[in-house]
């Protein structure tokens, strides 16, 4: 009986240990998943905003400013993912505040506080700010001018000066918080963005090629990937701008080659053309007969996309893709041989679609070769 109890106890311990190990493994896998990474980024951003807002409020109250919440608003609104983007937003907000405060004070003194004064002031402020190419600051300038006209107590000039000081405080606090708390350089974020774009492109490319081979197309999944890729390009555009302005905090030799911006967008455009070509076809059987010539090249293309995604994210200095050249050479030779044969049983339109699809696949492979060759080179 004692032996049975001992064995049962050991069995229970092993079962508990096994469950604990599984739970730890699942936790690690979840933390490495894109969803967990996204939540972590959201948490960091929310945390930085909260810290900046609290510090702005404490300082403004310590200085006994009349409206400390304007500093809090500025700190929250200008906070962005990187120091460079926060600075850019801060400059736009400062420009809008200065123009709006001056315009509001001038109109309050000359025309007083009335609907006529407010309407003319907002119109002139927004129009003049936009005409000076400060488009992102235009609405804010109109808003601040209206606040000055409607809310000043004694002197509109003193009220405008107070709003400017509070905005400066909020911007300054946001910049300091972004620099020292969860700092994120534009260069690192650009690498993460490029890596995720390549991963999404690989999945989209795989769906398109699978449609060519089997006739089955998961359109909802493809549409979701398209949305994700378009968002990544939008985010990447701003990050590329910061990197070009020298706000990436990376030495030149460690930056992603600028050619990547063009090459990855061309791969996206090529893949969309492949999708359109496949969906416009009329004979699945013909494509399936000729698909063996495409399979090795398609598989190697997908492998290289994932390898590049890993390489750019991990600062890998170089990447060998000799298999891609072999796959491209073999596929080209086979298709040159196919072109010499007669395909009288197949419509000419279908032949043109198929060979167009192949040549676009070849172009995608060539673009990936150039990306690998320019990895971490200025």
Short mmCIF file of C-alpha atoms in Angstrom, two decimals:
data_model
loop_
_atom_site.label_atom_id
_atom_site.label_comp_id
_atom_site.label_asym_id
_atom_site.label_seq_id
_atom_site.Cartn_x
_atom_site.Cartn_y
_atom_site.Cartn_z
CA UNK A 1 0.00 0.00 0.00
CA UNK A 2 2.86 2.37 0.86
CA UNK A 3 4.59 1.54 -2.45
CA UNK A 4 1.37 2.25 -4.35
CA UNK A 5 0.99 5.64 -2.59
CA UNK A 6 4.63 6.48 -3.34
CA UNK A 7 4.21 5.62 -7.03
CA UNK A 8 0.98 7.62 -7.20
CA UNK A 9 2.72 10.60 -5.61
CA UNK A 10 5.59 10.40 -8.11
CA UNK A 11 3.15 10.06 -10.99
CA UNK A 12 1.25 13.16 -9.81
CA UNK A 13 4.49 15.13 -9.55
CA UNK A 14 5.51 14.11 -13.06
CA UNK A 15 2.07 15.07 -14.39
CA UNK A 16 2.24 18.47 -12.66
CA UNK A 17 5.79 19.03 -13.98
CA UNK A 18 4.66 18.10 -17.48
CA UNK A 19 1.69 20.48 -17.31
CA UNK A 20 3.96 23.26 -16.03
CA UNK A 21 6.44 22.69 -18.86
CA UNK A 22 3.64 22.75 -21.42
CA UNK A 23 2.25 25.95 -19.93
CA UNK A 24 5.71 27.58 -20.03
CA UNK A 25 6.23 26.45 -23.63
CA UNK A 26 2.82 27.79 -24.66
CA UNK A 27 3.57 31.07 -22.90
CA UNK A 28 6.88 31.42 -24.75
CA UNK A 29 5.23 30.65 -28.07
CA UNK A 30 2.52 33.22 -27.42
CA UNK A 31 5.07 35.87 -26.42
CA UNK A 32 6.86 35.27 -29.73
CA UNK A 33 3.65 35.53 -31.76
CA UNK A 34 2.85 38.67 -33.81
CA UNK A 35 -0.24 39.33 -31.67
CA UNK A 36 1.79 39.37 -28.46
CA UNK A 37 4.40 41.65 -30.02
CA UNK A 38 1.64 43.98 -31.18
CA UNK A 39 0.10 44.08 -27.70
CA UNK A 40 3.51 44.74 -26.18
CA UNK A 41 4.04 47.71 -28.51
CA UNK A 42 0.58 49.05 -27.67
CA UNK A 43 1.32 48.64 -23.97
CA UNK A 44 4.62 50.52 -24.29
CA UNK A 45 2.98 53.35 -26.20
CA UNK A 46 0.12 53.65 -23.70
CA UNK A 47 2.62 53.58 -20.84
CA UNK A 48 4.75 56.34 -22.35
CA UNK A 49 1.66 58.49 -22.92
CA UNK A 50 0.50 57.97 -19.35
CA UNK A 51 3.92 58.80 -17.88
CA UNK A 52 4.29 61.92 -20.05
CA UNK A 53 0.79 63.09 -19.13
CA UNK A 54 1.42 62.61 -15.40
CA UNK A 55 4.79 64.40 -15.49
CA UNK A 56 3.32 67.31 -17.48
CA UNK A 57 0.49 67.68 -15.00
CA UNK A 58 2.83 67.64 -11.98
CA UNK A 59 5.16 70.25 -13.50
CA UNK A 60 2.31 72.52 -14.67
CA UNK A 61 0.63 72.36 -11.26
CA UNK A 62 3.97 72.96 -9.55
CA UNK A 63 4.39 76.11 -11.64
CA UNK A 64 0.82 77.09 -10.68
CA UNK A 65 -0.29 77.46 -14.28
CA UNK A 66 -3.98 78.18 -14.71
CA UNK A 67 -4.72 75.49 -17.32
CA UNK A 68 -2.33 72.52 -16.81
CA UNK A 69 -4.51 70.19 -18.86
CA UNK A 70 -3.24 71.87 -22.07
CA UNK A 71 0.25 70.55 -21.26
CA UNK A 72 -1.23 67.10 -20.68
CA UNK A 73 -3.06 67.21 -24.01
CA UNK A 74 0.11 68.24 -25.86
CA UNK A 75 2.17 65.47 -24.25
CA UNK A 76 -0.35 62.80 -25.24
CA UNK A 77 -1.01 64.01 -28.78
CA UNK A 78 2.61 64.41 -29.90
CA UNK A 79 3.78 61.11 -28.41
CA UNK A 80 4.71 58.69 -31.19
CA UNK A 81 6.55 55.40 -31.58
CA UNK A 82 10.00 56.95 -32.17
CA UNK A 83 11.87 60.03 -31.01
CA UNK A 84 12.04 61.38 -34.56
CA UNK A 85 8.32 61.06 -35.23
CA UNK A 86 7.53 62.60 -31.83
CA UNK A 87 9.79 65.56 -32.68
CA UNK A 88 8.07 65.97 -36.06
CA UNK A 89 4.61 65.94 -34.46
CA UNK A 90 5.83 68.30 -31.74
CA UNK A 91 7.13 70.80 -34.29
CA UNK A 92 3.81 70.74 -36.15
CA UNK A 93 1.88 71.26 -32.92
CA UNK A 94 4.18 74.08 -31.87
CA UNK A 95 3.76 75.81 -35.24
CA UNK A 96 -0.01 75.44 -35.05
CA UNK A 97 -0.08 76.74 -31.48
CA UNK A 98 2.06 79.79 -32.28
CA UNK A 99 0.03 80.75 -35.35
CA UNK A 100 -3.29 80.09 -33.64
CA UNK A 101 -2.35 81.95 -30.46
CA UNK A 102 -1.13 85.03 -32.36
CA UNK A 103 -4.14 85.06 -34.68
CA UNK A 104 -6.58 84.58 -31.82
CA UNK A 105 -5.03 87.40 -29.79
CA UNK A 106 -5.01 89.81 -32.77
CA UNK A 107 -8.65 89.14 -33.67
CA UNK A 108 -9.75 89.27 -30.01
CA UNK A 109 -8.16 92.71 -29.62
CA UNK A 110 -9.40 94.11 -32.93
CA UNK A 111 -12.85 92.51 -33.36
CA UNK A 112 -13.68 91.35 -29.84
CA UNK A 113 -15.36 88.11 -28.75
CA UNK A 114 -18.29 87.43 -31.06
CA UNK A 115 -19.31 84.91 -33.73
CA UNK A 116 -18.14 87.22 -36.53
CA UNK A 117 -14.67 87.54 -35.02
CA UNK A 118 -14.47 83.79 -34.36
CA UNK A 119 -15.56 82.79 -37.88
CA UNK A 120 -13.21 85.18 -39.67
CA UNK A 121 -10.29 84.29 -37.40
CA UNK A 122 -10.66 80.53 -37.87
CA UNK A 123 -11.00 80.92 -41.64
CA UNK A 124 -7.97 83.21 -41.99
CA UNK A 125 -5.85 81.11 -39.63
CA UNK A 126 -6.51 77.77 -41.34
CA UNK A 127 -6.23 79.25 -44.83
CA UNK A 128 -2.95 81.05 -44.08
CA UNK A 129 -1.42 78.03 -42.31
CA UNK A 130 -2.30 75.71 -45.19
CA UNK A 131 -1.04 78.23 -47.75
CA UNK A 132 2.30 78.24 -45.92
CA UNK A 133 2.45 74.45 -46.42
CA UNK A 134 1.90 73.67 -42.72
CA UNK A 135 -1.01 71.40 -43.57
CA UNK A 136 -0.71 69.18 -40.49
CA UNK A 137 -0.77 72.25 -38.21
CA UNK A 138 -3.68 74.04 -39.92
CA UNK A 139 -6.58 72.52 -37.97
CA UNK A 140 -4.75 72.94 -34.69
CA UNK A 141 -4.02 76.57 -35.47
CA UNK A 142 -7.72 77.20 -36.11
CA UNK A 143 -8.64 75.39 -32.88
CA UNK A 144 -6.15 77.39 -30.77
CA UNK A 145 -7.26 80.70 -32.30
CA UNK A 146 -10.87 79.90 -31.39
CA UNK A 147 -9.87 78.94 -27.84
CA UNK A 148 -8.02 82.24 -27.37
CA UNK A 149 -11.00 84.29 -28.61
CA UNK A 150 -13.56 82.42 -26.49
CA UNK A 151 -11.69 81.71 -23.28
CA UNK A 152 -9.41 84.63 -22.34
CA UNK A 153 -10.28 86.47 -19.12
CA UNK A 154 -8.23 89.66 -18.99
CA UNK A 155 -5.64 89.90 -21.74
CA UNK A 156 -5.78 87.76 -24.90
CA UNK A 157 -2.02 88.16 -25.26
CA UNK A 158 -1.34 86.71 -21.80
CA UNK A 159 -3.81 83.89 -22.47
CA UNK A 160 -2.10 83.09 -25.80
CA UNK A 161 1.30 83.16 -24.09
CA UNK A 162 0.07 80.72 -21.46
CA UNK A 163 -1.18 78.27 -24.08
CA UNK A 164 2.18 78.43 -25.86
CA UNK A 165 4.11 77.70 -22.65
CA UNK A 166 1.84 74.77 -21.78
CA UNK A 167 2.25 73.32 -25.27
CA UNK A 168 6.04 73.68 -25.05
CA UNK A 169 6.01 71.89 -21.71
CA UNK A 170 3.96 68.98 -23.04
CA UNK A 171 6.15 68.61 -26.12
CA UNK A 172 9.35 68.75 -24.10
CA UNK A 173 8.13 66.12 -21.62
CA UNK A 174 6.99 63.84 -24.46
CA UNK A 175 10.41 64.07 -26.13
CA UNK A 176 12.25 63.28 -22.90
CA UNK A 177 9.96 60.35 -22.05
CA UNK A 178 10.30 58.93 -25.56
CA UNK A 179 14.09 59.22 -25.37
CA UNK A 180 14.59 57.56 -21.98
CA UNK A 181 11.57 55.27 -21.47
CA UNK A 182 11.10 52.37 -23.89
CA UNK A 183 13.22 54.19 -26.51
CA UNK A 184 12.63 53.01 -30.07
CA UNK A 185 14.90 54.08 -32.92
CA UNK A 186 13.42 54.54 -36.38
CA UNK A 187 16.05 52.23 -37.85
CA UNK A 188 15.05 49.32 -35.63
CA UNK A 189 11.36 49.90 -36.24
CA UNK A 190 12.01 50.07 -39.98
CA UNK A 191 13.72 46.68 -39.85
CA UNK A 192 10.78 45.20 -37.93
CA UNK A 193 8.37 46.74 -40.44
CA UNK A 194 10.29 45.38 -43.44
CA UNK A 195 10.50 41.95 -41.82
CA UNK A 196 6.75 41.80 -41.21
CA UNK A 197 6.05 43.05 -44.73
CA UNK A 198 8.17 40.26 -46.20
CA UNK A 199 6.40 37.67 -44.04
CA UNK A 200 3.00 38.92 -45.22
CA UNK A 201 4.22 39.04 -48.81
CA UNK A 202 5.40 35.44 -48.56
CA UNK A 203 1.97 34.32 -47.36
CA UNK A 204 0.20 36.31 -50.08
CA UNK A 205 2.60 34.98 -52.73
CA UNK A 206 1.99 31.42 -51.50
CA UNK A 207 -1.80 31.85 -51.79
CA UNK A 208 -1.47 33.17 -55.35
CA UNK A 209 0.85 30.36 -56.44
CA UNK A 210 -1.38 27.75 -54.78
CA UNK A 211 -4.32 29.18 -56.76
CA UNK A 212 -2.28 28.78 -59.95
CA UNK A 213 -1.44 25.16 -59.13
CA UNK A 214 -4.75 23.94 -57.66
CA UNK A 215 -7.41 26.47 -58.64
CA UNK A 216 -8.26 27.09 -54.96
CA UNK A 217 -7.97 30.65 -53.65
CA UNK A 218 -8.51 31.74 -50.06
CA UNK A 219 -9.75 35.22 -50.87
CA UNK A 220 -10.63 36.35 -47.30
CA UNK A 221 -7.12 35.47 -46.12
CA UNK A 222 -5.60 37.17 -49.16
CA UNK A 223 -7.64 40.34 -48.57
CA UNK A 224 -6.55 40.44 -44.91
CA UNK A 225 -2.91 40.10 -45.98
CA UNK A 226 -3.33 42.90 -48.52
CA UNK A 227 -4.65 45.24 -45.83
CA UNK A 228 -1.75 44.33 -43.54
CA UNK A 229 0.81 44.92 -46.31
CA UNK A 230 -0.70 48.29 -47.25
CA UNK A 231 -0.58 49.38 -43.60
CA UNK A 232 3.04 48.27 -43.37
CA UNK A 233 3.91 50.34 -46.44
CA UNK A 234 2.23 53.37 -44.86
CA UNK A 235 4.19 52.93 -41.64
CA UNK A 236 7.38 52.20 -43.56
CA UNK A 237 7.03 55.39 -45.59
CA UNK A 238 7.25 57.49 -42.43
CA UNK A 239 10.12 55.42 -41.02
CA UNK A 240 12.10 55.71 -44.28
CA UNK A 241 11.63 59.47 -44.07
CA UNK A 242 13.05 59.54 -40.54
CA UNK A 243 16.02 57.39 -41.57
CA UNK A 244 16.80 59.67 -44.51
CA UNK A 245 16.68 62.66 -42.15
CA UNK A 246 19.29 61.00 -39.93
CA UNK A 247 16.93 60.29 -37.02
CA UNK A 248 17.54 56.53 -36.92
CA UNK A 249 20.40 56.58 -34.35
CA UNK A 250 22.24 54.05 -36.50
CA UNK A 251 25.67 54.41 -38.14
CA UNK A 252 25.42 54.59 -41.96
CA UNK A 253 26.99 51.17 -42.43
CA UNK A 254 24.27 49.56 -40.30
CA UNK A 255 21.29 51.09 -42.11
CA UNK A 256 19.07 49.21 -44.52
CA UNK A 257 19.96 50.01 -48.10
CA UNK A 258 17.54 52.64 -49.52
CA UNK A 259 17.06 50.42 -52.59
CA UNK A 260 14.93 48.13 -50.41
CA UNK A 261 12.14 50.72 -50.35
CA UNK A 262 11.78 50.44 -54.14
CA UNK A 263 12.46 46.70 -54.42
CA UNK A 264 9.96 45.52 -51.81
CA UNK A 265 7.25 47.72 -53.32
CA UNK A 266 7.97 46.29 -56.77
CA UNK A 267 7.66 42.75 -55.39
CA UNK A 268 4.26 43.72 -53.97
CA UNK A 269 3.17 45.10 -57.34
CA UNK A 270 4.44 42.00 -59.16
CA UNK A 271 2.53 39.72 -56.79
CA UNK A 272 -0.67 41.70 -57.36
CA UNK A 273 -0.17 41.25 -61.11
CA UNK A 274 0.31 37.52 -60.59
CA UNK A 275 -2.95 37.42 -58.65
CA UNK A 276 -4.81 39.26 -61.40
CA UNK A 277 -3.35 36.93 -64.05
CA UNK A 278 -4.37 33.79 -62.15
CA UNK A 279 -7.90 34.99 -61.43
CA UNK A 280 -8.39 35.92 -65.10
CA UNK A 281 -7.50 32.47 -66.42
CA UNK A 282 -10.11 30.18 -67.93
CA UNK A 283 -8.54 26.69 -68.01
CA UNK A 284 -7.30 25.25 -64.70
CA UNK A 285 -6.19 21.96 -66.27
CA UNK A 286 -3.69 23.61 -68.58
CA UNK A 287 -2.05 25.47 -65.69
CA UNK A 288 -1.89 22.34 -63.55
CA UNK A 289 -0.16 20.40 -66.34
CA UNK A 290 2.58 23.03 -66.62
CA UNK A 291 2.85 23.81 -62.89
CA UNK A 292 5.74 21.35 -62.20
CA UNK A 293 8.02 23.81 -64.00
CA UNK A 294 6.97 26.52 -61.54
CA UNK A 295 7.03 24.59 -58.27
CA UNK A 296 10.79 24.68 -57.46
CA UNK A 297 11.04 28.39 -58.27
CA UNK A 298 7.94 29.21 -56.21
CA UNK A 299 9.23 27.22 -53.21
CA UNK A 300 12.65 28.85 -53.37
CA UNK A 301 11.08 32.32 -53.67
CA UNK A 302 9.05 31.72 -50.52
CA UNK A 303 12.15 30.48 -48.67
CA UNK A 304 14.15 33.56 -49.67
CA UNK A 305 11.39 35.93 -48.57
CA UNK A 306 11.38 34.38 -45.10
CA UNK A 307 15.19 34.29 -44.99
CA UNK A 308 15.34 38.00 -45.88
CA UNK A 309 12.71 38.76 -43.24
CA UNK A 310 14.91 37.14 -40.61
CA UNK A 311 18.11 38.69 -41.96
CA UNK A 312 16.89 42.29 -42.02
CA UNK A 313 15.42 42.04 -38.53
CA UNK A 314 18.54 40.48 -36.99
CA UNK A 315 21.06 42.83 -38.70
CA UNK A 316 22.49 39.89 -40.63
CA UNK A 317 25.28 41.39 -42.78
CA UNK A 318 24.92 39.04 -45.74
CA UNK A 319 22.73 36.23 -47.05
CA UNK A 320 23.66 33.48 -49.49
CA UNK A 321 20.89 32.66 -51.96
CA UNK A 322 22.71 30.54 -54.53
CA UNK A 323 19.72 28.19 -54.67
CA UNK A 324 17.62 31.01 -56.11
CA UNK A 325 19.94 31.39 -59.10
CA UNK A 326 19.79 27.64 -59.71
CA UNK A 327 15.98 27.67 -59.54
CA UNK A 328 15.76 30.66 -61.89
CA UNK A 329 18.16 29.09 -64.39
CA UNK A 330 16.37 25.74 -64.42
CA UNK A 331 12.93 27.33 -64.75
CA UNK A 332 14.09 29.58 -67.59
CA UNK A 333 15.60 26.65 -69.49
CA UNK A 334 12.41 24.59 -69.12
CA UNK A 335 10.19 27.43 -70.28
CA UNK A 336 12.41 28.21 -73.24
CA UNK A 337 12.00 24.57 -74.19
CA UNK A 338 8.23 24.80 -73.71
CA UNK A 339 8.02 27.83 -75.99
CA UNK A 340 9.50 25.80 -78.88
CA UNK A 341 6.72 23.24 -78.63
CA UNK A 342 3.33 23.47 -80.29
CA UNK A 343 0.34 24.08 -78.04
CA UNK A 344 -2.36 24.03 -80.65
CA UNK A 345 -4.90 22.53 -78.24
CA UNK A 346 -4.68 25.56 -75.92
CA UNK A 347 -6.01 29.06 -76.60
CA UNK A 348 -3.36 31.67 -77.28
CA UNK A 349 -4.78 33.90 -74.51
CA UNK A 350 -4.25 31.17 -71.94
CA UNK A 351 -0.70 30.58 -73.13
CA UNK A 352 0.04 34.28 -72.85
CA UNK A 353 -1.37 34.40 -69.34
CA UNK A 354 0.70 31.43 -68.24
CA UNK A 355 3.96 32.71 -69.68
CA UNK A 356 3.24 36.18 -68.27
CA UNK A 357 2.76 34.59 -64.85
CA UNK A 358 6.12 32.85 -65.16
CA UNK A 359 8.01 35.95 -66.25
CA UNK A 360 6.58 37.90 -63.32
CA UNK A 361 7.68 35.09 -60.99
CA UNK A 362 11.13 35.42 -62.50
CA UNK A 363 11.11 39.18 -61.85
CA UNK A 364 10.18 38.60 -58.20
CA UNK A 365 13.14 36.24 -57.89
CA UNK A 366 15.50 38.80 -59.45
CA UNK A 367 14.26 41.53 -57.09
CA UNK A 368 14.87 39.23 -54.10
CA UNK A 369 18.41 38.60 -55.35
CA UNK A 370 19.04 42.35 -55.44
CA UNK A 371 17.65 42.74 -51.92
CA UNK A 372 19.99 40.04 -50.64
CA UNK A 373 22.94 41.63 -52.45
CA UNK A 374 22.23 45.06 -50.93
CA UNK A 375 21.60 43.87 -47.37
CA UNK A 376 23.13 46.41 -44.95
CA UNK A 377 25.04 48.33 -47.61
CA UNK A 378 24.97 52.05 -48.33
#
